[in-house]
Structure formats: C-alpha cells, structure tokens
Coordinates of C-alpha atoms in Angstrom, one line a residue:
Chain A
M19 CA 92.2 53.5 212.2
G20 CA 96.2 53.6 211.4
K21 CA 98.4 52.5 213.6
L22 CA 100.0 55.5 216.1
N23 CA 103.1 57.2 216.0
S24 CA 104.8 55.0 218.3
D25 CA 106.5 57.9 220.0
Y26 CA 103.6 57.8 222.5
R27 CA 104.5 61.0 225.1
S28 CA 103.9 63.3 222.0
H29 CA 100.7 62.6 222.6
F30 CA 100.4 63.7 226.3
P31 CA 100.6 67.1 226.9
Q32 CA 101.6 67.3 230.3
L33 CA 104.6 65.0 229.6
A34 CA 105.5 68.2 227.6
S35 CA 108.5 70.4 229.4
A36 CA 107.8 73.4 230.1
D37 CA 110.7 76.0 229.4
G38 CA 113.3 75.7 232.1
E39 CA 111.5 73.6 234.3
P40 CA 112.7 70.7 234.6
S41 CA 110.8 67.1 233.1
S42 CA 108.0 65.4 236.1
L43 CA 108.5 61.9 235.6
Y44 CA 104.7 60.8 236.1
L45 CA 104.5 57.2 237.8
D46 CA 100.8 57.0 239.9
H47 CA 99.3 55.4 236.2
A48 CA 97.1 53.1 238.4
A49 CA 95.5 56.1 240.4
T50 CA 95.0 58.2 236.9
S51 CA 95.9 57.7 233.5
L52 CA 97.6 60.7 232.1
K53 CA 94.9 62.1 229.4
P54 CA 96.6 62.3 225.2
K55 CA 95.7 65.5 223.9
S56 CA 92.8 64.1 221.8
V57 CA 91.1 62.8 224.9
V58 CA 91.0 67.2 226.0
D59 CA 90.5 69.1 222.8
A60 CA 87.0 66.2 222.4
V61 CA 85.9 67.4 226.0
S62 CA 86.5 70.8 225.3
K63 CA 85.2 70.6 221.8
Y64 CA 81.8 69.5 222.9
L65 CA 81.9 72.6 226.1
S66 CA 82.1 75.3 223.8
C67 CA 80.7 74.4 221.3
E68 CA 79.3 71.0 220.4
T69 CA 76.6 71.9 224.0
A70 CA 73.2 69.9 224.0
N71 CA 72.3 67.7 226.1
V72 CA 71.4 64.2 224.8
H73 CA 68.0 62.5 224.8
R74 CA 66.1 65.7 225.2
G75 CA 65.8 67.7 221.8
V76 CA 65.0 67.1 218.3
Y77 CA 67.2 69.9 217.5
R78 CA 70.2 69.1 215.3
L79 CA 72.8 70.4 218.4
S80 CA 71.0 68.0 220.5
E81 CA 70.4 64.6 218.2
Q82 CA 74.4 64.9 217.2
A83 CA 75.5 64.5 221.5
S84 CA 72.6 61.7 221.8
E85 CA 73.7 60.3 218.8
R86 CA 77.5 60.5 219.2
Y87 CA 77.1 59.1 222.7
E88 CA 75.0 56.3 221.8
Q89 CA 77.8 55.7 219.5
T90 CA 79.8 55.7 222.4
R91 CA 78.9 53.6 223.6
A92 CA 78.9 51.2 220.8
Q93 CA 82.1 51.8 220.9
V94 CA 82.4 50.0 224.4
A95 CA 80.5 47.1 223.5
R96 CA 83.1 46.9 221.2
F97 CA 86.5 47.5 223.6
I98 CA 85.4 44.9 226.2
G99 CA 83.8 42.2 223.6
S100 CA 80.8 43.0 224.4
K101 CA 78.3 41.9 220.9
N102 CA 75.6 44.2 222.2
E103 CA 75.4 47.9 223.5
Q104 CA 72.4 47.7 225.6
E105 CA 74.4 45.8 227.6
V106 CA 76.8 48.4 228.3
I107 CA 76.0 51.4 231.4
F108 CA 78.0 54.5 232.0
T109 CA 78.2 55.1 235.1
S110 CA 80.2 57.8 238.0
G111 CA 83.3 54.7 237.6
T112 CA 84.1 51.3 239.1
T113 CA 83.2 52.0 242.9
D114 CA 80.1 53.1 241.5
S115 CA 79.4 50.4 239.4
I116 CA 80.4 47.6 241.7
N117 CA 77.7 49.5 244.0
R118 CA 75.5 49.3 242.0
V119 CA 75.3 45.7 241.4
A120 CA 75.5 45.3 245.0
S121 CA 71.8 47.2 245.3
A122 CA 70.6 46.8 242.5
W123 CA 71.0 42.9 241.9
G124 CA 72.4 42.0 245.5
D125 CA 69.8 43.7 247.1
Q126 CA 67.0 42.3 245.3
N127 CA 68.8 38.8 245.1
V128 CA 70.2 37.9 247.9
R129 CA 68.9 36.4 251.4
A130 CA 70.2 35.2 254.5
S131 CA 73.0 32.9 254.6
D132 CA 73.5 33.1 251.1
L133 CA 77.6 32.8 250.3
I134 CA 79.3 36.3 249.5
I135 CA 82.9 36.2 248.6
C136 CA 85.6 38.2 248.2
T137 CA 89.7 38.4 247.6
R138 CA 92.2 39.1 249.4
L139 CA 93.9 41.4 246.2
E140 CA 89.9 43.4 246.2
H141 CA 90.7 47.2 246.2
H142 CA 88.1 48.7 248.8
S143 CA 85.7 49.4 245.8
N144 CA 84.9 45.6 245.2
F145 CA 85.6 44.5 248.5
V146 CA 83.0 47.1 250.9
P147 CA 80.2 47.0 248.5
W148 CA 80.1 42.6 249.3
Q149 CA 81.2 43.2 253.0
Q150 CA 78.1 45.3 253.6
L151 CA 75.2 43.6 251.3
A152 CA 76.6 40.7 253.5
I153 CA 75.7 43.0 256.8
R154 CA 72.1 43.7 255.3
K155 CA 71.5 40.8 254.2
N156 CA 72.3 38.6 257.2
A157 CA 74.7 37.0 254.2
R158 CA 77.7 34.6 254.7
F159 CA 81.3 37.0 253.3
E160 CA 83.8 35.4 253.4
I161 CA 88.0 35.9 251.8
L162 CA 89.3 34.3 249.4
E163 CA 93.7 33.9 250.6
C164 CA 96.1 34.1 248.5
N165 CA 100.6 34.6 249.1
E166 CA 102.7 36.8 248.6
R167 CA 102.6 37.0 244.7
G168 CA 98.4 37.0 244.5
E169 CA 98.1 32.8 243.6
F170 CA 95.4 31.9 245.6
D171 CA 94.8 29.0 247.8
L172 CA 93.5 26.6 245.7
F173 CA 91.6 24.4 247.7
Q174 CA 90.0 27.1 249.4
W175 CA 89.0 28.3 246.4
R176 CA 87.8 24.2 245.6
E177 CA 86.1 24.3 249.0
I178 CA 84.2 27.2 248.2
L179 CA 83.0 26.4 244.9
K180 CA 81.8 24.0 246.8
R181 CA 79.1 25.8 249.1
N182 CA 77.0 27.6 246.0
P183 CA 78.3 31.0 246.0
K184 CA 75.5 33.1 245.5
I185 CA 78.1 36.1 244.5
V186 CA 81.8 36.4 243.3
A187 CA 83.8 39.4 243.1
L188 CA 87.3 39.0 241.0
S189 CA 89.9 42.1 240.3
G190 CA 91.4 41.1 237.1
A191 CA 94.6 42.6 238.1
S192 CA 95.9 44.3 241.5
N193 CA 96.6 47.2 241.6
V194 CA 99.3 46.6 243.9
L195 CA 101.0 42.7 243.6
G196 CA 100.6 44.0 239.4
V197 CA 99.0 39.5 239.8
L198 CA 97.1 39.1 236.5
P199 CA 94.9 36.1 238.2
P200 CA 93.4 32.8 236.4
V201 CA 89.7 35.4 236.3
L202 CA 88.5 33.7 233.5
E203 CA 88.8 30.3 234.4
M204 CA 88.0 30.7 237.7
G205 CA 84.4 33.1 236.5
R206 CA 83.6 30.2 234.0
D207 CA 83.5 27.5 238.1
A208 CA 82.3 29.9 239.6
R209 CA 79.0 30.3 237.5
A210 CA 78.8 26.5 236.9
A211 CA 78.3 26.5 240.8
G212 CA 76.0 29.4 240.1
A213 CA 77.2 32.6 241.6
L214 CA 76.9 35.8 239.9
V215 CA 80.3 36.4 238.9
V216 CA 82.0 40.3 239.7
L217 CA 84.7 41.7 237.8
D218 CA 86.4 44.7 239.0
A219 CA 88.5 45.3 235.6
A220 CA 89.4 48.6 235.9
Q221 CA 93.6 47.4 236.2
L222 CA 92.8 45.1 233.3
A223 CA 90.6 47.2 231.2
P224 CA 93.8 49.4 230.0
H225 CA 95.5 46.2 229.7
S226 CA 94.0 43.6 227.0
R227 CA 90.6 42.7 225.2
L228 CA 87.6 41.5 228.6
D229 CA 85.9 39.4 228.1
A230 CA 81.9 40.5 227.8
G231 CA 80.9 38.2 225.2
G232 CA 81.6 35.3 227.5
D233 CA 81.7 32.7 229.7
A234 CA 82.8 34.0 232.7
F235 CA 81.2 37.6 234.0
D236 CA 78.1 37.9 234.3
A237 CA 78.7 41.7 235.5
I238 CA 82.0 44.0 234.7
A239 CA 83.4 47.6 236.5
F240 CA 85.8 50.1 234.5
S241 CA 86.8 53.5 235.0
A242 CA 87.4 56.0 231.8
H243 CA 90.3 57.6 234.0
K244 CA 92.4 54.8 234.1
V245 CA 92.0 54.1 230.6
Y246 CA 92.7 57.3 229.2
G247 CA 89.8 59.2 229.7
P248 CA 88.6 61.3 231.9
T249 CA 87.5 61.3 235.6
G250 CA 84.0 60.8 236.3
L251 CA 82.6 58.3 234.5
G252 CA 83.0 54.7 234.5
V253 CA 81.1 51.4 232.4
L254 CA 79.0 48.6 234.2
W255 CA 78.2 45.6 232.1
M256 CA 76.3 43.0 233.3
R257 CA 74.7 40.6 230.4
G258 CA 71.4 41.1 229.2
E259 CA 69.0 38.6 230.5
L260 CA 70.4 40.4 234.8
L261 CA 69.4 44.1 233.6
S262 CA 66.0 43.2 232.6
T263 CA 64.6 41.8 235.6
M264 CA 66.5 44.4 237.3
Q265 CA 64.7 47.1 239.6
P266 CA 66.4 49.8 239.0
I267 CA 67.6 51.7 242.1
E268 CA 68.4 54.9 240.9
F269 CA 65.2 57.6 239.7
G270 CA 64.3 60.2 237.5
G271 CA 64.4 61.9 234.5
G272 CA 66.3 60.0 231.3
M273 CA 65.0 56.8 233.6
I274 CA 61.5 56.7 232.7
S275 CA 58.7 55.4 230.2
R276 CA 56.0 57.1 231.7
V277 CA 55.0 58.7 234.7
E278 CA 51.4 59.0 236.4
D279 CA 50.9 60.7 239.1
Q280 CA 51.4 56.8 241.7
T281 CA 53.0 54.9 239.4
T282 CA 55.2 55.3 237.2
T283 CA 57.2 52.7 234.2
W284 CA 60.8 52.2 233.4
A285 CA 62.6 52.8 229.6
P286 CA 63.7 49.9 228.2
V287 CA 67.9 48.8 229.6
P288 CA 70.4 51.0 229.9
Q289 CA 68.7 53.6 229.8
R290 CA 66.7 52.3 232.9
F291 CA 69.7 52.9 234.3
E292 CA 71.4 56.2 233.5
A293 CA 68.8 58.5 235.5
G294 CA 70.0 62.2 234.8
T295 CA 71.4 63.8 232.8
P296 CA 75.3 61.9 231.9
P297 CA 78.2 63.5 232.5
I298 CA 77.7 64.2 228.4
A299 CA 81.6 65.9 228.2
E300 CA 83.1 62.4 229.8
V301 CA 81.9 60.3 227.6
L302 CA 83.2 62.1 224.6
G303 CA 85.9 62.4 226.1
F304 CA 85.8 58.6 226.4
S305 CA 86.1 58.2 222.8
A306 CA 88.7 60.0 222.1
A307 CA 90.6 57.4 224.8
L308 CA 88.8 53.9 223.3
E309 CA 89.9 54.6 220.4
F310 CA 93.8 55.9 221.5
V311 CA 93.8 52.7 222.4
E312 CA 92.3 50.9 220.0
S313 CA 94.8 52.8 217.4
I314 CA 98.0 52.1 219.4
G315 CA 96.8 47.9 220.1
F316 CA 96.2 45.4 223.1
E317 CA 99.1 43.5 222.0
A318 CA 102.0 46.8 221.8
I319 CA 100.8 47.6 224.8
Q320 CA 101.6 44.0 226.7
S321 CA 104.7 44.3 224.4
H322 CA 105.8 48.1 225.9
E323 CA 104.3 47.3 229.8
A324 CA 106.4 43.7 229.3
N325 CA 109.2 45.7 228.4
L326 CA 108.6 47.9 231.5
V327 CA 107.7 45.3 233.5
H328 CA 111.9 43.4 232.7
C329 CA 113.1 46.9 233.0
G330 CA 111.8 47.3 236.2
F331 CA 113.1 44.1 238.0
E332 CA 116.5 44.7 236.2
V333 CA 116.9 48.2 237.9
L334 CA 114.9 47.8 241.4
G335 CA 116.1 44.7 241.8
K336 CA 119.5 45.9 242.6
I337 CA 118.4 48.3 245.1
P338 CA 119.8 47.4 248.6
G339 CA 117.4 46.2 251.0
I340 CA 114.3 46.5 248.4
R341 CA 111.3 43.7 248.8
I342 CA 108.6 44.0 245.5
F343 CA 105.6 42.7 246.7
G344 CA 103.7 40.3 243.7
P345 CA 104.8 38.3 241.2
G346 CA 108.4 37.4 240.8
P347 CA 110.2 38.2 236.8
G348 CA 109.2 35.9 234.6
S349 CA 105.7 35.8 235.1
P350 CA 103.1 37.7 234.1
R351 CA 102.5 41.1 235.5
A352 CA 100.7 45.0 235.0
A353 CA 102.8 47.8 234.7
L354 CA 103.5 48.1 238.3
F355 CA 105.0 47.3 241.6
S356 CA 104.9 47.5 244.7
F357 CA 107.6 47.8 246.9
G358 CA 109.6 48.7 250.5
V359 CA 113.0 49.4 251.1
E360 CA 114.8 49.0 254.6
G361 CA 115.4 51.8 256.3
V362 CA 113.3 53.8 254.1
H363 CA 109.0 54.1 255.5
P364 CA 106.9 54.0 252.2
H365 CA 105.8 58.6 253.1
D366 CA 109.3 59.4 253.4
L367 CA 109.6 57.7 250.2
A368 CA 107.8 59.2 248.0
T369 CA 108.5 62.3 249.9
F370 CA 112.2 62.2 248.9
L371 CA 110.8 60.8 245.0
S372 CA 108.7 64.6 244.9
E373 CA 111.0 66.6 245.5
R374 CA 112.6 65.0 242.8
R375 CA 109.7 65.5 240.7
I376 CA 109.1 61.6 240.9
S377 CA 105.7 61.2 241.5
V378 CA 105.0 57.9 243.1
R379 CA 101.9 56.3 245.2
A380 CA 102.6 56.1 248.7
G381 CA 100.2 53.7 251.4
H382 CA 98.2 51.4 251.4
H383 CA 96.4 51.3 247.8
C384 CA 92.9 51.4 248.8
T385 CA 93.0 47.6 250.3
Q386 CA 93.8 47.3 253.7
P387 CA 92.9 43.3 253.7
L388 CA 95.3 43.2 251.3
H389 CA 98.2 44.6 253.1
R390 CA 97.5 43.4 256.5
K391 CA 98.3 39.7 254.6
L392 CA 101.1 41.0 253.6
G393 CA 101.6 42.1 257.6
V394 CA 103.1 46.0 256.3
P395 CA 101.3 48.7 257.0
A396 CA 102.1 50.9 253.6
T397 CA 103.4 50.0 250.1
T398 CA 105.6 52.3 247.9
R399 CA 103.8 51.9 244.3
A400 CA 104.8 52.7 241.1
S401 CA 102.7 52.2 237.7
F402 CA 103.6 52.8 234.2
G403 CA 101.1 53.8 231.0
I404 CA 102.0 53.7 227.3
Y405 CA 103.6 57.2 227.8
S406 CA 106.6 55.3 230.4
T407 CA 109.8 54.6 229.2
T408 CA 112.6 52.2 230.8
E409 CA 114.2 55.1 230.9
D410 CA 111.8 56.4 233.6
V411 CA 112.5 52.9 235.3
E412 CA 116.0 53.9 235.8
K413 CA 115.3 57.5 237.0
L414 CA 112.6 55.8 239.7
A415 CA 116.1 53.2 240.3
Q416 CA 118.6 56.0 240.7
G417 CA 116.0 58.4 243.2
I418 CA 115.6 54.7 245.4
H419 CA 119.0 54.5 245.9
E420 CA 119.3 58.5 246.6
C421 CA 117.0 57.8 249.4
V422 CA 118.4 55.1 250.9
S423 CA 122.5 57.3 251.4
F424 CA 119.8 60.4 252.1
F425 CA 118.9 58.0 255.4
K426 CA 121.4 55.8 255.7
R427 CA 123.7 59.5 257.0
S428 CA 121.7 59.0 260.8
L429 CA 123.0 55.5 261.0
R430 CA 125.5 55.6 263.8
Chain B
M25 CA 119.6 68.2 247.5
S26 CA 116.2 70.2 248.0
E27 CA 116.5 72.6 250.7
N28 CA 113.1 71.4 252.0
L29 CA 114.2 67.7 252.3
N30 CA 117.0 68.7 254.4
Q31 CA 114.5 70.9 256.7
L32 CA 112.4 68.2 257.1
Y33 CA 114.4 65.2 257.8
Q34 CA 116.5 66.9 260.2
D35 CA 119.5 65.0 262.0
I36 CA 117.4 66.2 265.1
I37 CA 113.9 64.0 263.5
L38 CA 115.8 61.1 261.8
D39 CA 117.9 60.2 265.6
H40 CA 114.4 60.5 267.2
Q41 CA 112.9 58.0 264.2
K42 CA 116.3 55.8 264.4
D43 CA 116.5 56.3 268.5
P44 CA 112.4 57.2 270.3
R45 CA 112.6 58.2 273.6
N46 CA 109.7 56.2 275.4
F47 CA 108.5 53.6 272.6
G48 CA 107.8 50.7 274.7
E49 CA 105.3 49.3 277.1
L50 CA 103.4 50.9 279.9
K51 CA 102.8 48.6 282.5
D52 CA 101.1 50.8 284.9
A53 CA 98.5 52.5 282.0
T54 CA 95.5 54.4 283.6
S55 CA 94.4 55.4 279.9
R56 CA 95.7 53.4 276.4
R57 CA 94.5 55.3 273.2
E58 CA 95.3 54.9 269.6
G59 CA 95.7 56.4 266.4
Y60 CA 95.3 55.5 263.1
N61 CA 95.6 57.6 259.6
P62 CA 93.7 55.5 256.9
L63 CA 94.4 57.1 254.3
C64 CA 99.1 56.2 254.8
G65 CA 98.5 53.6 256.9
D66 CA 100.3 55.5 259.9
R67 CA 99.8 54.2 263.8
V68 CA 100.1 54.9 266.6
Q69 CA 99.8 53.8 270.5
L70 CA 99.6 56.0 273.7
A71 CA 100.0 54.2 277.3
L72 CA 99.6 57.1 279.6
K73 CA 99.5 57.3 283.4
C74 CA 98.3 60.4 285.1
D75 CA 97.6 61.7 288.3
K76 CA 93.6 62.4 288.7
I77 CA 94.2 64.3 291.8
E78 CA 97.8 66.4 290.8
G79 CA 96.1 66.9 287.1
K80 CA 99.7 66.1 286.7
L81 CA 100.9 63.0 283.0
C82 CA 103.3 60.8 285.8
D83 CA 104.5 58.6 282.3
I84 CA 103.9 58.5 279.1
R85 CA 104.2 55.5 276.9
F86 CA 104.3 55.4 272.6
R87 CA 104.1 52.4 270.0
G88 CA 103.6 52.5 267.0
D89 CA 104.0 52.0 263.0
G90 CA 105.0 54.9 260.9
C91 CA 106.5 57.6 258.8
S92 CA 109.7 59.4 259.8
I93 CA 108.0 62.6 260.6
C94 CA 105.2 60.7 262.9
M95 CA 107.6 58.6 265.2
A96 CA 109.9 61.3 265.8
S97 CA 106.3 63.7 266.3
A98 CA 105.5 60.8 269.0
S99 CA 108.6 60.3 270.4
I100 CA 109.9 64.5 270.6
M101 CA 105.9 64.5 271.6
T102 CA 106.5 62.4 274.8
E103 CA 109.6 63.9 275.8
E104 CA 107.9 67.3 276.0
V105 CA 104.4 66.2 277.3
S106 CA 105.9 64.5 280.3
G107 CA 105.2 64.5 283.5
Q108 CA 104.2 68.2 283.3
D109 CA 100.3 68.7 284.8
L110 CA 97.7 68.3 282.2
G111 CA 96.7 71.9 281.8
E112 CA 100.0 72.4 280.2
V113 CA 100.1 69.4 278.2
R114 CA 96.7 70.7 276.4
R115 CA 98.5 74.1 276.7
K116 CA 101.4 72.1 274.6
I117 CA 99.3 70.0 272.2
E118 CA 97.0 73.4 270.9
H119 CA 100.9 75.6 270.4
F120 CA 101.9 72.3 268.1
R121 CA 99.0 73.1 266.3
D122 CA 100.3 76.5 265.5
L123 CA 103.0 75.5 264.7
M124 CA 101.5 73.0 261.8
K125 CA 99.7 76.0 261.1
G126 CA 102.4 78.4 260.3
Q127 CA 101.3 80.5 263.3
V128 CA 104.3 79.6 265.2
D129 CA 108.3 80.8 264.9
P130 CA 110.4 77.7 265.3
D131 CA 113.3 79.6 266.2
T132 CA 111.4 80.9 269.8
I133 CA 111.4 77.1 270.5
E134 CA 114.4 75.8 272.1
S135 CA 113.7 71.9 272.0
D136 CA 113.7 69.1 269.9
L137 CA 110.2 70.2 268.5
G138 CA 111.8 73.2 267.0
A139 CA 112.8 70.3 264.1
L140 CA 109.6 69.9 263.6
A141 CA 108.8 72.7 261.8
G142 CA 110.5 71.9 258.7
V143 CA 107.2 69.5 258.3
R144 CA 104.6 72.5 257.6
H145 CA 105.9 73.0 254.2
F146 CA 105.3 69.6 253.3
P147 CA 101.2 69.6 253.9
V148 CA 100.6 66.0 252.9
R149 CA 102.6 65.1 255.6
I150 CA 101.4 67.1 258.4
K151 CA 98.5 64.5 259.2
C152 CA 101.6 62.5 259.7
A153 CA 103.0 64.9 262.2
L154 CA 99.7 65.8 264.3
L155 CA 98.5 62.1 264.7
P156 CA 100.4 60.4 267.6
W157 CA 99.6 64.7 269.5
M158 CA 95.6 64.6 268.4
T159 CA 95.8 60.9 269.9
L160 CA 97.4 62.3 272.9
K161 CA 94.1 65.0 273.0
E162 CA 92.0 62.8 272.4
A163 CA 93.1 60.5 275.5
V164 CA 93.9 63.2 277.6
D165 CA 90.4 64.8 277.1
E166 CA 88.6 61.3 278.2
E167 CA 90.8 61.8 280.8
G168 CA 88.9 64.7 282.1
A169 CA 86.1 63.4 281.2
S170 CA 86.1 60.3 283.2

C-alpha cells in the first residue's frame, strides 16, 4: 500500500473547520483518538449497504461480512507481530480484555498465597482486575514502585522475580507520565521466573509494533479507539497454548459446537472466546484504522511524535511554575505531557483552555495509585496524535500562559 | 476574554480560593465528614460542632484539596451556615442545589453565594461546587440520626 500523504490532518473530518467557527484544538488523544475518514466510511458502508451477521448465514452478504471480519483478525495479528491469527480475540476494549484474562485464566489458575504484581504506573483497568483477583483467591497483591520519572525500583523488581510471581501486569506506555518502560526485558525476565505476563498496550499500540510473536508476553490487550478506530472494540492476544486450556467465561451463540440438553462443547479458539454477535461495524472500521496506521508506518509516527515531544518541552518548559511529570527531555516518551501549574488547579486550567476551544484532560486519568505517589490529587494532560502539529503545542503553551495571568490577577 | 469565564471566576470566587474562610482544624468537633469526587480528585473534609439540644451548627471548619470552584464553594458555604440552626442549614443546602439547577435567580442572593451562580454554565463543574454542600448534608443527616 502506498505511503499516506503527509498532511495527516486532512484525513480527519473532525478537524475540518466549519465556516466561521474558530477551530478547535483536540489534545486528548490518549483518551480517544480522532478518526480518519476511511474509518468513518468503513463503518457507515457496513451499516448502510453491507449489513449482515457473521458466521451465521450462507447467503453472500453474510459470507462477505464473515470473510472481512476474519481478514481483520489476520490483519490485527500482523499488526501486533503475531504469526497466528487464532491467538487474536476481539473484545469490547482493553478493560474487557484484561478482565477476561483475570477471570478466565486468573480464577482458574491462581491459588491462595500466589503473588500477583502490578506496577505503580498502571491504569485502573490493569490494576483493579488484578487487585480483585487477589482478594477473591486470597493471593498476595504487590505493587512494583517507580519514581516520578516512571523508572522502576530495580532492586524491588529483582526481589519480586526471586519470589516467582504468578502474574505480572505491565504497561507498555504510561498514559500519565509518557514513560515507555522496558517491557520486553521485564516480560522475558518475568516469564523466565514462571509468571504469566500481561501487557496493557492501550497507549503503546498506536506508537510501535508490539511483540506478540516474541517471548516477552503471554497476553496483550489494547483498544481500537486509541488506534484511530471506533469505540466499543478491543483486542486480546494470548498465547495459543494458554487459550487452548482456558475455560470460556462467556457463553452463548457463536462459541459453541454442540449444545445438548445437559452439556455443551465449545467451538475452537478463538471463536470459543467470542460469544454473541460481535461489533461487526467496529471491526471493519478498525480494519480501515490499521490500514491507515500501516500506510503511515511506525517510523514516521515515532518521528512525528518525537518532534512534538521536543517542541513540548521547549514551549511548556518556559511556563513559570510548570511541573512536567515523567521522563525529562532527551528520554524516550510517548507524545503526551501531564503537568501541574503553580497557582492553577488542573480543573480550572482545563476549563479556561476549554473556553479557548482547547481540549485537555484534567483529573487523575484513571491512575489514582500513581497520583498518590506523585503527591498530587490531579494533573492536566495534553496528548497528541498523528494529526497534532507543533503549532498545536505552541497554542497550548500560549493558552496556559494566559490562564496563569488570569488567575494571578486576584493576588494582592 | 470569555464572558462565561468572567462569570465563573469572579473576583469573589478567586478571593475565597486564595483566602479561604474557616479553613483548618476544629478541635472540639462533634462530627467529621469527608467528601471526594473520584472523577477529578477534589476532596473536602468538614469538621462540625453541633449543639443537639439547641439544634444548632455552632461552628464549622473545612480542609481539602481541590479546584478553585470546590474550595471557594466550601469557603462560602461555611460562612453561610456557621451559627445557623440545623433546619436553616438544611434549607440553605437545598437552596444551593436549586441555584445549581438554575432554579434560583442569582440576583436575589445578597451574599457571596451569588458569585457561584456562574457555575451552572459549566455543567462539568457543578459537581465541584456541590461537593462541599453534599458532604455537609451527609454530616447534618448523620447528626440528626444519632
């Protein structure tokens, strides 16, 4: 497929300025990404003239839908570096994917006193399911600590490995600090110590090729809507040998083979883990999204993001009283900045910027454990996608400067 | 400069945020209550001194960590309710809820409370303004029950 025209913004209908309306600046990519027209079109096309259910009909429309659905599964497998599309399960999102591992694998395999490890960086979706699993099973739940830059306590990590953890849950990229932990190395070490390694790739998936074919992870979870795709859809990749021994936890149509009066046998993997009618329109939209990303290429994406990060440090760094969390300039970072500004609460900053039609996020970004460690109740976060420009970053900085002046005016 | 922003962040609000009234510890508190908004991290801790026989809120202090709207609302609230009888406190809580719903004409309010009227144009921030009042309601309800 050909390389995409590098005027990336032109692909996003939401960024087309309506006549007379001041343009809006969307800086919440980490919450959900904007969608390229090809994704919108793919969803609309299915809903308006290709509608049929999958795996059920023998008529042509259904066959076509089924074929495209399964082709997308294969496309996802390639996208994440896996050679086996049977290891790709469509779910309703990262949260659903991780919960499924915690239930289907966790409940079936974790025993009392087993050790379950999360990191201080984790999003609630890769923290609470494990915490609750540990409570259910009377297992030990411990947190691998990190510093303000998101660097792990390596001494603690080595101690953890010696205790043969049962499950280690890691994040490929922090949605708050932007840090990119060394998950390949950590995953390999943890698997060598006997752990099931689960990677939350929600923030990492749009940024670099995942390692589903390698030896670092047992399960990978991510969401379509953060990779320029529609909402309501995610992926769970899991090693085939694990899937084949896992009992399903959701039952019904699509995941069965024979349903007798008193017993049922299961469909093969992955259908066994996809009960009910799947989000077909969303899967087809996701296919268009993956094509979009692949046509730009991860190298171009990373170069674009590095440019934004560099600009970010330069202009945001000049704001008096700003505190940027996470790795410093020069260290690898996902294209996002969480920060505090002295004298202005994140909420007030976000409201002020919203009036300037700049959309940033304020709060704890679903990471209460991390914000406790940072010692702040909330931060403001600006996050960038392929459609973001250095101009956007400069407008953000300008908006923050004005906000600081606005709130300073009441100082006596 | 946006008219709405000026309405939201009136000088009175910013003044209460920078110089909150009744902020701090209350040593002989008869009850304490914490309110927390998990969506944004706003946290308010109230300490009340109630006289059950007289049915009066004799004194009130607050502590907390939150946005300017939440902190200003808490500060203004303590000025409104301190020294009032509990029936009046309950009435003032309902009155504030009505103000946030847009059911009260802010011009009819003489105190600093009127400055919070601008919040209703920012629906996401209404929760911030309401947090101290809802926390107070819980505290007063608990006092009434015990």
